């Protein structure tokens, strides 16, 4: 069914993200997971730059560990605008997961902007599995800072990698 592009900052990639990626991989011939840096502050006045816990190389590595078992999924790191990345990777659709109305409203704003600036940048939404409703990268970072067990939040391979690469 073509190529799906699943962008995100993935700081870090959670099992909720993996669920969306796995479901997309079952429907598309090729899935490109793009680990991106949110640089909206470059394009929109008044937006505060996002501060990441993990750098781009670390986020990409963890995403690759998480998706390694999916043969039609390619994980890349990408900079710049999503509307340009759509063309660079030959995406047929952008796929976004949504947990609730707030997620949908946030993603819809971006989807409308993307399509207005690149007609090929069409977005489809996959509803999150209810078992991942409370799972987010923000929660994972908080749990990591507090030294909590990340089982059920992050892939076991990522937990192992984090445990062998402690943060300063």
mmCIF file of C-alpha atoms in Angstrom:
data_model
loop_
_atom_site.group_PDB
_atom_site.id
_atom_site.type_symbol
_atom_site.label_atom_id
_atom_site.label_comp_id
_atom_site.label_asym_id
_atom_site.label_seq_id
_atom_site.Cartn_x
_atom_site.Cartn_y
_atom_site.Cartn_z
ATOM 1 C CA UNK A 1 0.000 0.000 0.000
ATOM 2 C CA UNK A 2 2.909 2.392 -0.406
ATOM 3 C CA UNK A 3 4.992 4.330 2.103
ATOM 4 C CA UNK A 4 3.912 5.705 5.473
ATOM 5 C CA UNK A 5 5.933 8.378 7.241
ATOM 6 C CA UNK A 6 5.687 8.420 11.038
ATOM 7 C CA UNK A 7 7.499 11.484 12.385
ATOM 8 C CA UNK A 8 8.152 12.319 16.002
ATOM 9 C CA UNK A 9 10.777 13.520 18.430
ATOM 10 C CA UNK A 10 10.727 10.146 20.235
ATOM 11 C CA UNK A 11 12.428 11.392 23.392
ATOM 12 C CA UNK A 12 12.324 8.413 23.973
ATOM 13 C CA UNK A 13 10.189 6.146 21.767
ATOM 14 C CA UNK A 14 7.569 4.399 23.898
ATOM 15 C CA UNK A 15 5.598 1.185 23.505
ATOM 16 C CA UNK A 16 2.643 3.393 22.553
ATOM 17 C CA UNK A 17 4.667 4.699 19.606
ATOM 18 C CA UNK A 18 5.658 1.137 18.755
ATOM 19 C CA UNK A 19 2.008 0.079 18.702
ATOM 20 C CA UNK A 20 1.194 2.737 16.084
ATOM 21 C CA UNK A 21 4.306 1.831 14.047
ATOM 22 C CA UNK A 22 3.508 -1.900 14.186
ATOM 23 C CA UNK A 23 -0.069 -1.324 13.057
ATOM 24 C CA UNK A 24 1.100 0.922 10.201
ATOM 25 C CA UNK A 25 3.727 -1.667 9.205
ATOM 26 C CA UNK A 26 0.934 -4.230 8.800
ATOM 27 C CA UNK A 27 -0.857 -1.947 6.321
ATOM 28 C CA UNK A 28 1.964 -0.333 4.354
ATOM 29 C CA UNK A 29 4.730 -1.838 2.238
ATOM 30 C CA UNK A 30 7.255 0.552 3.754
ATOM 31 C CA UNK A 31 7.237 2.610 6.930
ATOM 32 C CA UNK A 32 9.736 5.390 7.523
ATOM 33 C CA UNK A 33 10.023 6.417 11.148
ATOM 34 C CA UNK A 34 11.607 9.867 11.241
ATOM 35 C CA UNK A 35 13.271 10.939 14.465
ATOM 36 C CA UNK A 36 12.997 14.692 14.206
ATOM 37 C CA UNK A 37 13.916 17.754 16.192
ATOM 38 C CA UNK A 38 11.004 20.069 16.847
ATOM 39 C CA UNK A 39 12.259 23.403 15.608
ATOM 40 C CA UNK A 40 8.949 25.260 15.403
ATOM 41 C CA UNK A 41 10.666 28.181 17.131
ATOM 42 C CA UNK A 42 12.424 28.840 13.810
ATOM 43 C CA UNK A 43 9.109 29.275 12.003
ATOM 44 C CA UNK A 44 6.681 30.588 14.618
ATOM 45 C CA UNK A 45 7.383 33.628 16.762
ATOM 46 C CA UNK A 46 7.035 33.144 20.488
ATOM 47 C CA UNK A 47 7.509 29.369 20.472
ATOM 48 C CA UNK A 48 10.016 28.167 23.047
ATOM 49 C CA UNK A 49 12.584 25.677 21.722
ATOM 50 C CA UNK A 50 11.986 22.127 22.947
ATOM 51 C CA UNK A 51 14.614 20.784 25.333
ATOM 52 C CA UNK A 52 15.457 17.099 24.858
ATOM 53 C CA UNK A 53 16.699 14.618 27.436
ATOM 54 C CA UNK A 54 18.352 12.505 24.719
ATOM 55 C CA UNK A 55 20.246 13.902 21.753
ATOM 56 C CA UNK A 56 19.283 13.080 18.166
ATOM 57 C CA UNK A 57 21.799 10.225 17.865
ATOM 58 C CA UNK A 58 20.561 8.608 21.088
ATOM 59 C CA UNK A 59 16.886 9.022 20.141
ATOM 60 C CA UNK A 60 17.526 7.470 16.730
ATOM 61 C CA UNK A 61 19.455 4.575 18.258
ATOM 62 C CA UNK A 62 16.664 3.843 20.754
ATOM 63 C CA UNK A 63 14.054 4.003 17.977
ATOM 64 C CA UNK A 64 16.090 1.514 15.932
ATOM 65 C CA UNK A 65 16.333 -0.812 18.932
ATOM 66 C CA UNK A 66 12.565 -0.549 19.427
ATOM 67 C CA UNK A 67 11.695 -1.236 15.765
ATOM 68 C CA UNK A 68 14.436 -3.759 14.916
ATOM 69 C CA UNK A 69 11.976 -6.667 14.656
ATOM 70 C CA UNK A 70 9.867 -4.949 11.959
ATOM 71 C CA UNK A 71 11.425 -5.737 8.549
ATOM 72 C CA UNK A 72 9.576 -3.075 6.548
ATOM 73 C CA UNK A 73 10.346 -0.262 9.006
ATOM 74 C CA UNK A 74 13.268 2.083 8.423
ATOM 75 C CA UNK A 75 14.307 4.516 11.160
ATOM 76 C CA UNK A 76 15.993 7.721 10.053
ATOM 77 C CA UNK A 77 16.940 10.968 11.705
ATOM 78 C CA UNK A 78 15.722 14.029 9.873
ATOM 79 C CA UNK A 79 15.953 17.769 10.180
ATOM 80 C CA UNK A 80 13.964 20.525 8.560
ATOM 81 C CA UNK A 81 10.310 20.680 7.728
ATOM 82 C CA UNK A 82 8.038 17.645 7.633
ATOM 83 C CA UNK A 83 6.446 18.888 4.412
ATOM 84 C CA UNK A 84 9.823 18.599 2.683
ATOM 85 C CA UNK A 85 10.587 15.210 4.234
ATOM 86 C CA UNK A 86 7.383 13.800 2.737
ATOM 87 C CA UNK A 87 8.845 14.351 -0.727
ATOM 88 C CA UNK A 88 12.389 13.255 0.199
ATOM 89 C CA UNK A 89 11.244 9.821 1.413
ATOM 90 C CA UNK A 90 8.450 9.409 -1.146
ATOM 91 C CA UNK A 91 5.738 9.104 1.499
ATOM 92 C CA UNK A 92 2.167 8.466 0.455
ATOM 93 C CA UNK A 93 0.781 9.379 3.882
ATOM 94 C CA UNK A 94 1.848 10.783 7.225
ATOM 95 C CA UNK A 95 0.605 8.563 10.048
ATOM 96 C CA UNK A 96 0.019 9.976 13.521
ATOM 97 C CA UNK A 97 -1.264 8.239 16.621
ATOM 98 C CA UNK A 98 -3.802 10.013 18.806
ATOM 99 C CA UNK A 99 -4.727 9.125 22.407
ATOM 100 C CA UNK A 100 -7.456 11.673 23.033
ATOM 101 C CA UNK A 101 -9.159 14.842 21.815
ATOM 102 C CA UNK A 102 -6.230 17.027 22.870
ATOM 103 C CA UNK A 103 -3.826 14.914 20.774
ATOM 104 C CA UNK A 104 -6.226 15.082 17.830
ATOM 105 C CA UNK A 105 -6.605 18.877 18.055
ATOM 106 C CA UNK A 106 -2.816 19.330 18.249
ATOM 107 C CA UNK A 107 -2.150 16.979 15.328
ATOM 108 C CA UNK A 108 -4.997 18.398 13.233
ATOM 109 C CA UNK A 109 -3.493 21.891 13.403
ATOM 110 C CA UNK A 110 -0.207 20.533 12.066
ATOM 111 C CA UNK A 111 -1.909 18.345 9.452
ATOM 112 C CA UNK A 112 -3.831 21.293 8.019
ATOM 113 C CA UNK A 113 -0.662 23.398 7.865
ATOM 114 C CA UNK A 114 1.283 20.565 6.206
ATOM 115 C CA UNK A 115 -1.351 19.916 3.543
ATOM 116 C CA UNK A 116 -1.729 23.648 2.832
ATOM 117 C CA UNK A 117 2.014 23.882 2.156
ATOM 118 C CA UNK A 118 2.451 20.533 0.383
ATOM 119 C CA UNK A 119 -0.644 18.847 -1.087
ATOM 120 C CA UNK A 120 1.190 15.484 -0.873
ATOM 121 C CA UNK A 121 1.493 15.869 2.915
ATOM 122 C CA UNK A 122 -1.770 14.138 3.781
ATOM 123 C CA UNK A 123 -2.172 12.890 7.366
ATOM 124 C CA UNK A 124 -4.156 9.927 8.679
ATOM 125 C CA UNK A 125 -4.723 9.143 12.345
ATOM 126 C CA UNK A 126 -4.594 5.851 14.175
ATOM 127 C CA UNK A 127 -6.325 5.795 17.531
ATOM 128 C CA UNK A 128 -4.030 4.672 20.311
ATOM 129 C CA UNK A 129 -4.714 1.340 21.929
ATOM 130 C CA UNK A 130 -6.460 2.175 25.227
ATOM 131 C CA UNK A 131 -3.802 0.227 27.125
ATOM 132 C CA UNK A 132 -1.325 2.963 26.131
ATOM 133 C CA UNK A 133 -3.562 5.893 27.076
ATOM 134 C CA UNK A 134 -1.288 7.154 29.831
ATOM 135 C CA UNK A 135 1.993 6.292 28.113
ATOM 136 C CA UNK A 136 4.013 9.204 26.805
ATOM 137 C CA UNK A 137 7.615 10.244 26.329
ATOM 138 C CA UNK A 138 7.036 12.871 29.019
ATOM 139 C CA UNK A 139 6.033 10.134 31.480
ATOM 140 C CA UNK A 140 9.050 8.030 30.470
ATOM 141 C CA UNK A 141 11.431 10.951 31.066
ATOM 142 C CA UNK A 142 9.858 11.665 34.458
ATOM 143 C CA UNK A 143 10.090 8.011 35.492
ATOM 144 C CA UNK A 144 13.688 7.892 34.290
ATOM 145 C CA UNK A 145 14.616 10.965 36.350
ATOM 146 C CA UNK A 146 12.975 9.357 39.399
ATOM 147 C CA UNK A 147 14.712 6.007 38.848
ATOM 148 C CA UNK A 148 11.435 4.132 38.344
ATOM 149 C CA UNK A 149 10.982 0.872 36.448
ATOM 150 C CA UNK A 150 10.212 1.607 32.785
ATOM 151 C CA UNK A 151 8.794 -1.850 32.008
ATOM 152 C CA UNK A 152 5.567 -1.489 30.058
ATOM 153 C CA UNK A 153 6.610 1.992 28.927
ATOM 154 C CA UNK A 154 9.758 1.360 26.859
ATOM 155 C CA UNK A 155 11.001 -1.664 24.895
ATOM 156 C CA UNK A 156 13.194 -4.001 26.982
ATOM 157 C CA UNK A 157 16.138 -3.397 24.609
ATOM 158 C CA UNK A 158 15.863 0.340 25.221
ATOM 159 C CA UNK A 159 15.654 -0.087 28.984
ATOM 160 C CA UNK A 160 18.797 -2.210 28.854
ATOM 161 C CA UNK A 161 20.568 0.375 26.670
ATOM 162 C CA UNK A 162 19.564 3.241 29.001
ATOM 163 C CA UNK A 163 20.763 1.265 32.027
ATOM 164 C CA UNK A 164 24.187 0.811 30.414
ATOM 165 C CA UNK A 165 24.366 4.486 29.307
ATOM 166 C CA UNK A 166 23.434 6.477 32.423
ATOM 167 C CA UNK A 167 22.529 10.170 32.107
ATOM 168 C CA UNK A 168 24.657 12.821 33.782
#
